[in-house]
Amino acid sequence: MSLELINVSKGFGEGKSRTDVLDNINLKINVGEIVAIVGFTGSGKTTLVKLMAGLLVPDRGNVFFKGEVVNGPGKERGVVFQNYSLLPWFTVFQNVMLAVNEVYPQWSKEQRCDHAKKYIEMVNLGSALNKRPAELSGGMRQRVSVARALSMNPEMLLLDEPLSALDAITRGILQQEIVNILGNDKTTALLITNDVDEGILMADRIIPLNPGLKATLGPEFKINIERPRDKTALNDNANFIKVRNEIIEYLMDMGGEANPQKTNSYDLPEISPVMPQSFFSKKTTKAA
Amino acid sequence: MKAVAIKFLNITGMRWGIPLVKLFSGEQVLQQLKEIGKTIVAPILAIIGFLLIWSFFASQITTSLGRLPGPVAVWQQAQSLWQEHLVERKKADEFYARQEDRNAKRRAENPGAKISTVEFTGKPTYIDQIITSLKTVFMGFTIASLIALPIGVICGLSKTVMKAFNPLIQIFKPVSPLAWLPIVTMIVSAVYVTNNGFFAKSFIISAITVSLCSLWATLINTALGVSSVNIDYINVAKVLQLSPTKKTFKILLPATLPLIFTGLRISLGVGWMVLIASEMLAQNPGLGKFIWDEFQNGSSHSLARIMVAVFTIGIIGFILDRVMVELQKLVSFEKASL
């Protein structure tokens, strides 16, 4: 068991202005497993990641990492933030080095440089080593963020909608890259996403986060598709289509108004049209 | 060449010169002419209008020091101040030459003779006074920054400290330099008792008064900057478990630098403004004393000379501001593109 959440609840504010975001969340993630949490925007996904990262403390319940209660952030749990969170005054290399220096203070400077460069190369940013985040595209920034998290060699990687701000093509490429790197290192990972396809492509299990206040986790969907998964081939995979439809159906049901096929029946009063002609002739009106 | 010229004009704050450069390089002539009309002709018309109105009203008003000087009289005085400066420098050079001559002769007569050099003690020229003013304002500005920056960082880091300091800051911030000056004078006179110290008393009094008035902008901006650092950057520091020192120097200060420099820029502006008043009263031999002396002097040229000082103060203030803007640009990362 790597990460475990037991009866975790979290809300913000006090008294009347209090909003309960997450309620009674139970989740177990095994070592080496990639779990995706899928949900609508605003359902508390980022709050969930922050709880796991230790940036937030649950109101009730506990977050355990390797059997110990999580009290704060730790280097063993790397985080890739939704909005990159790169430091704009540092270059790509310096941003990654900041993390490497913290995790491997005992290494020589050369070792640390090589280590940082290795991970920057891994996300194909070798040519942008000395560029600042402002000079990079969104996809490149996200890669730096991934490289920074991976360079810490965390036991677990928390990915908070890492690809949601990217265009479809860059997104596809990065999905593949991240899965490859995670698979090579057998890193445990939790992926937050709003894209069901992305979840199926990358994860071993998908768990929907029910929308609305006091969000809870839905039933888990196991993805029994062999790796490596090819994005284009997946479209014809019967298994993929089945599990995708199941998840989307579940989310639609939970989403309520988001369901386009939902039909309501109303009792309509019986009315027949009154023509202006007949309005003036009392006979016909009464006869009707 | 063109790119270099445009960059130079940008840095010196003379953006109005850019269309001219582009015009001479034959780039979109019509558009450049329009631009020139807007950025060069319009301000020139405004300045000419101002000079006309000034000279008209000046000729209407007669003071006890004679007619109020118009632009021409002021320009003449500016030239005469420059001439006086040259004459004084020449005197000084001649004085040192004579002294050197004398000493050389003495050395020739008797190699073991004691040779003393004497400083030239002519009256300070207008240029000397400008330099004194600049030295004073930078001294005051440095003191202010050394006090305001650390306190600002501490206030930004801790809400409690901020709340504790806030009433004091709010009360002392609006106090005029003229109110501080007597207190500072008395304290400096009591504490700084040497007669041949490195700094003159009046210099220290002016500098301290300047710093008392100008430190607030830096303090408040630094505190605001540190306390409003993007939460994402703080989260990075938390996840990496950075030590407090590293957090301060790698995350907080870089993130705050743009705001700190805004504060420093305001501080320097306030300092320069306050300086004239404190020099007047502390008799620090700078521009403030120049104005005061001319006012007391009451010659027929005095008002014109004071007006020269007004323009000098304005132009130097503008230059100082430009320098701070450029420094600010240097340290700022591109916020908009994040």
PDB file of N, CA, C and O in Angstrom, chain A residues 14-50:
ATOM      1  N   GLU A  14     -16.105  29.260   7.366  1.00  0.00           N
ATOM      2  CA  GLU A  14     -16.725  29.011   8.665  1.00  0.00           C
ATOM      3  C   GLU A  14     -18.196  29.416   8.598  1.00  0.00           C
ATOM      4  O   GLU A  14     -18.572  30.255   7.803  1.00  0.00           O
ATOM      5  N   GLY A  15     -18.974  28.793   9.457  1.00  0.00           N
ATOM      6  CA  GLY A  15     -20.363  29.198   9.635  1.00  0.00           C
ATOM      7  C   GLY A  15     -21.158  29.131   8.343  1.00  0.00           C
ATOM      8  O   GLY A  15     -21.140  28.143   7.635  1.00  0.00           O
ATOM      9  N   LYS A  16     -21.852  30.246   8.054  1.00  0.00           N
ATOM     10  CA  LYS A  16     -22.762  30.246   6.900  1.00  0.00           C
ATOM     11  C   LYS A  16     -22.025  30.157   5.581  1.00  0.00           C
ATOM     12  O   LYS A  16     -22.509  29.609   4.610  1.00  0.00           O
ATOM     13  N   SER A  17     -20.827  30.753   5.555  1.00  0.00           N
ATOM     14  CA  SER A  17     -20.116  30.787   4.278  1.00  0.00           C
ATOM     15  C   SER A  17     -19.297  29.518   4.059  1.00  0.00           C
ATOM     16  O   SER A  17     -18.486  29.446   3.160  1.00  0.00           O
ATOM     17  N   ARG A  18     -19.503  28.520   4.897  1.00  0.00           N
ATOM     18  CA  ARG A  18     -18.715  27.304   4.768  1.00  0.00           C
ATOM     19  C   ARG A  18     -19.191  26.472   3.584  1.00  0.00           C
ATOM     20  O   ARG A  18     -20.383  26.319   3.350  1.00  0.00           O
ATOM     21  N   THR A  19     -18.235  25.981   2.801  1.00  0.00           N
ATOM     22  CA  THR A  19     -18.586  25.042   1.749  1.00  0.00           C
ATOM     23  C   THR A  19     -17.808  23.758   1.984  1.00  0.00           C
ATOM     24  O   THR A  19     -16.594  23.779   2.131  1.00  0.00           O
ATOM     25  N   ASP A  20     -18.555  22.657   2.036  1.00  0.00           N
ATOM     26  CA  ASP A  20     -17.909  21.357   2.161  1.00  0.00           C
ATOM     27  C   ASP A  20     -17.561  20.878   0.765  1.00  0.00           C
ATOM     28  O   ASP A  20     -18.429  20.755  -0.093  1.00  0.00           O
ATOM     29  N   VAL A  21     -16.283  20.654   0.538  1.00  0.00           N
ATOM     30  CA  VAL A  21     -15.850  20.276  -0.805  1.00  0.00           C
ATOM     31  C   VAL A  21     -15.813  18.765  -0.957  1.00  0.00           C
ATOM     32  O   VAL A  21     -16.426  18.207  -1.851  1.00  0.00           O
ATOM     33  N   LEU A  22     -15.099  18.131  -0.057  1.00  0.00           N
ATOM     34  CA  LEU A  22     -14.969  16.677  -0.140  1.00  0.00           C
ATOM     35  C   LEU A  22     -15.582  16.043   1.101  1.00  0.00           C
ATOM     36  O   LEU A  22     -15.480  16.585   2.202  1.00  0.00           O
ATOM     37  N   ASP A  23     -16.236  14.893   0.904  1.00  0.00           N
ATOM     38  CA  ASP A  23     -16.864  14.249   2.044  1.00  0.00           C
ATOM     39  C   ASP A  23     -16.580  12.755   2.031  1.00  0.00           C
ATOM     40  O   ASP A  23     -16.849  12.075   1.035  1.00  0.00           O
ATOM     41  N   ASN A  24     -16.031  12.272   3.111  1.00  0.00           N
ATOM     42  CA  ASN A  24     -15.887  10.840   3.301  1.00  0.00           C
ATOM     43  C   ASN A  24     -15.208  10.147   2.118  1.00  0.00           C
ATOM     44  O   ASN A  24     -15.755   9.245   1.504  1.00  0.00           O
ATOM     45  N   ILE A  25     -14.017  10.596   1.846  1.00  0.00           N
ATOM     46  CA  ILE A  25     -13.264  10.018   0.725  1.00  0.00           C
ATOM     47  C   ILE A  25     -12.438   8.836   1.230  1.00  0.00           C
ATOM     48  O   ILE A  25     -11.685   8.967   2.201  1.00  0.00           O
ATOM     49  N   ASN A  26     -12.608   7.687   0.586  1.00  0.00           N
ATOM     50  CA  ASN A  26     -11.785   6.524   0.907  1.00  0.00           C
ATOM     51  C   ASN A  26     -11.093   6.072  -0.364  1.00  0.00           C
ATOM     52  O   ASN A  26     -11.736   5.883  -1.394  1.00  0.00           O
ATOM     53  N   LEU A  27      -9.785   5.924  -0.282  1.00  0.00           N
ATOM     54  CA  LEU A  27      -9.034   5.595  -1.493  1.00  0.00           C
ATOM     55  C   LEU A  27      -7.760   4.870  -1.117  1.00  0.00           C
ATOM     56  O   LEU A  27      -7.107   5.206  -0.121  1.00  0.00           O
ATOM     57  N   LYS A  28      -7.461   3.822  -1.881  1.00  0.00           N
ATOM     58  CA  LYS A  28      -6.204   3.104  -1.668  1.00  0.00           C
ATOM     59  C   LYS A  28      -5.464   3.049  -2.990  1.00  0.00           C
ATOM     60  O   LYS A  28      -6.045   2.723  -4.016  1.00  0.00           O
ATOM     61  N   ILE A  29      -4.192   3.382  -2.952  1.00  0.00           N
ATOM     62  CA  ILE A  29      -3.378   3.292  -4.162  1.00  0.00           C
ATOM     63  C   ILE A  29      -2.205   2.368  -3.870  1.00  0.00           C
ATOM     64  O   ILE A  29      -1.483   2.561  -2.892  1.00  0.00           O
ATOM     65  N   ASN A  30      -2.055   1.346  -4.713  1.00  0.00           N
ATOM     66  CA  ASN A  30      -0.982   0.380  -4.500  1.00  0.00           C
ATOM     67  C   ASN A  30       0.317   0.870  -5.121  1.00  0.00           C
ATOM     68  O   ASN A  30       0.317   1.735  -5.999  1.00  0.00           O
ATOM     69  N   VAL A  31       1.415   0.278  -4.668  1.00  0.00           N
ATOM     70  CA  VAL A  31       2.728   0.664  -5.176  1.00  0.00           C
ATOM     71  C   VAL A  31       2.821   0.324  -6.661  1.00  0.00           C
ATOM     72  O   VAL A  31       2.412  -0.751  -7.093  1.00  0.00           O
ATOM     73  N   GLY A  32       3.324   1.259  -7.429  1.00  0.00           N
ATOM     74  CA  GLY A  32       3.531   1.032  -8.855  1.00  0.00           C
ATOM     75  C   GLY A  32       2.290   1.207  -9.701  1.00  0.00           C
ATOM     76  O   GLY A  32       2.318   1.000 -10.908  1.00  0.00           O
ATOM     77  N   GLU A  33       1.207   1.585  -9.068  1.00  0.00           N
ATOM     78  CA  GLU A  33      -0.059   1.688  -9.774  1.00  0.00           C
ATOM     79  C   GLU A  33      -0.291   3.128 -10.250  1.00  0.00           C
ATOM     80  O   GLU A  33       0.162   4.074  -9.605  1.00  0.00           O
ATOM     81  N   ILE A  34      -0.974   3.259 -11.378  1.00  0.00           N
ATOM     82  CA  ILE A  34      -1.376   4.597 -11.814  1.00  0.00           C
ATOM     83  C   ILE A  34      -2.902   4.684 -11.692  1.00  0.00           C
ATOM     84  O   ILE A  34      -3.619   3.909 -12.315  1.00  0.00           O
ATOM     85  N   VAL A  35      -3.364   5.590 -10.866  1.00  0.00           N
ATOM     86  CA  VAL A  35      -4.795   5.748 -10.651  1.00  0.00           C
ATOM     87  C   VAL A  35      -5.215   7.112 -11.175  1.00  0.00           C
ATOM     88  O   VAL A  35      -4.550   8.110 -10.927  1.00  0.00           O
ATOM     89  N   ALA A  36      -6.302   7.125 -11.929  1.00  0.00           N
ATOM     90  CA  ALA A  36      -6.805   8.402 -12.429  1.00  0.00           C
ATOM     91  C   ALA A  36      -8.102   8.747 -11.708  1.00  0.00           C
ATOM     92  O   ALA A  36      -8.959   7.895 -11.517  1.00  0.00           O
ATOM     93  N   ILE A  37      -8.208  10.010 -11.292  1.00  0.00           N
ATOM     94  CA  ILE A  37      -9.461  10.508 -10.724  1.00  0.00           C
ATOM     95  C   ILE A  37     -10.071  11.406 -11.792  1.00  0.00           C
ATOM     96  O   ILE A  37      -9.444  12.375 -12.228  1.00  0.00           O
ATOM     97  N   VAL A  38     -11.283  11.053 -12.233  1.00  0.00           N
ATOM     98  CA  VAL A  38     -11.919  11.841 -13.284  1.00  0.00           C
ATOM     99  C   VAL A  38     -13.092  12.595 -12.684  1.00  0.00           C
ATOM    100  O   VAL A  38     -13.845  12.052 -11.886  1.00  0.00           O
ATOM    101  N   GLY A  39     -13.246  13.823 -13.055  1.00  0.00           N
ATOM    102  CA  GLY A  39     -14.383  14.567 -12.527  1.00  0.00           C
ATOM    103  C   GLY A  39     -14.580  15.867 -13.264  1.00  0.00           C
ATOM    104  O   GLY A  39     -13.725  16.302 -14.025  1.00  0.00           O
ATOM    105  N   PHE A  40     -15.739  16.474 -13.038  1.00  0.00           N
ATOM    106  CA  PHE A  40     -16.043  17.766 -13.648  1.00  0.00           C
ATOM    107  C   PHE A  40     -15.186  18.836 -13.005  1.00  0.00           C
ATOM    108  O   PHE A  40     -14.670  18.656 -11.902  1.00  0.00           O
ATOM    109  N   THR A  41     -15.071  19.966 -13.697  1.00  0.00           N
ATOM    110  CA  THR A  41     -14.345  21.074 -13.086  1.00  0.00           C
ATOM    111  C   THR A  41     -15.112  21.549 -11.864  1.00  0.00           C
ATOM    112  O   THR A  41     -16.340  21.535 -11.840  1.00  0.00           O
ATOM    113  N   GLY A  42     -14.374  21.930 -10.866  1.00  0.00           N
ATOM    114  CA  GLY A  42     -15.006  22.464  -9.663  1.00  0.00           C
ATOM    115  C   GLY A  42     -15.520  21.402  -8.719  1.00  0.00           C
ATOM    116  O   GLY A  42     -16.223  21.705  -7.759  1.00  0.00           O
ATOM    117  N   SER A  43     -15.183  20.128  -8.969  1.00  0.00           N
ATOM    118  CA  SER A  43     -15.710  19.101  -8.075  1.00  0.00           C
ATOM    119  C   SER A  43     -14.761  18.801  -6.920  1.00  0.00           C
ATOM    120  O   SER A  43     -15.048  17.947  -6.103  1.00  0.00           O
ATOM    121  N   GLY A  44     -13.631  19.499  -6.857  1.00  0.00           N
ATOM    122  CA  GLY A  44     -12.744  19.317  -5.705  1.00  0.00           C
ATOM    123  C   GLY A  44     -11.524  18.480  -5.996  1.00  0.00           C
ATOM    124  O   GLY A  44     -10.876  17.988  -5.085  1.00  0.00           O
ATOM    125  N   LYS A  45     -11.190  18.350  -7.278  1.00  0.00           N
ATOM    126  CA  LYS A  45     -10.057  17.498  -7.635  1.00  0.00           C
ATOM    127  C   LYS A  45      -8.739  18.085  -7.114  1.00  0.00           C
ATOM    128  O   LYS A  45      -7.894  17.357  -6.575  1.00  0.00           O
ATOM    129  N   THR A  46      -8.586  19.389  -7.297  1.00  0.00           N
ATOM    130  CA  THR A  46      -7.338  20.005  -6.851  1.00  0.00           C
ATOM    131  C   THR A  46      -7.209  19.930  -5.336  1.00  0.00           C
ATOM    132  O   THR A  46      -6.121  19.714  -4.802  1.00  0.00           O
ATOM    133  N   THR A  47      -8.342  20.100  -4.637  1.00  0.00           N
ATOM    134  CA  THR A  47      -8.325  19.974  -3.183  1.00  0.00           C
ATOM    135  C   THR A  47      -7.838  18.582  -2.788  1.00  0.00           C
ATOM    136  O   THR A  47      -7.035  18.426  -1.855  1.00  0.00           O
ATOM    137  N   LEU A  48      -8.307  17.585  -3.523  1.00  0.00           N
ATOM    138  CA  LEU A  48      -7.917  16.204  -3.238  1.00  0.00           C
ATOM    139  C   LEU A  48      -6.403  16.039  -3.379  1.00  0.00           C
ATOM    140  O   LEU A  48      -5.744  15.446  -2.513  1.00  0.00           O
ATOM    141  N   VAL A  49      -5.841  16.597  -4.462  1.00  0.00           N
ATOM    142  CA  VAL A  49      -4.393  16.489  -4.664  1.00  0.00           C
ATOM    143  C   VAL A  49      -3.636  17.196  -3.552  1.00  0.00           C
ATOM    144  O   VAL A  49      -2.646  16.693  -3.030  1.00  0.00           O
ATOM    145  N   LYS A  50      -4.133  18.373  -3.165  1.00  0.00           N
ATOM    146  CA  LYS A  50      -3.440  19.126  -2.123  1.00  0.00           C
ATOM    147  C   LYS A  50      -3.456  18.380  -0.798  1.00  0.00           C
ATOM    148  O   LYS A  50      -2.497  18.450  -0.031  1.00  0.00           O
TER     149      LYS A  50
END
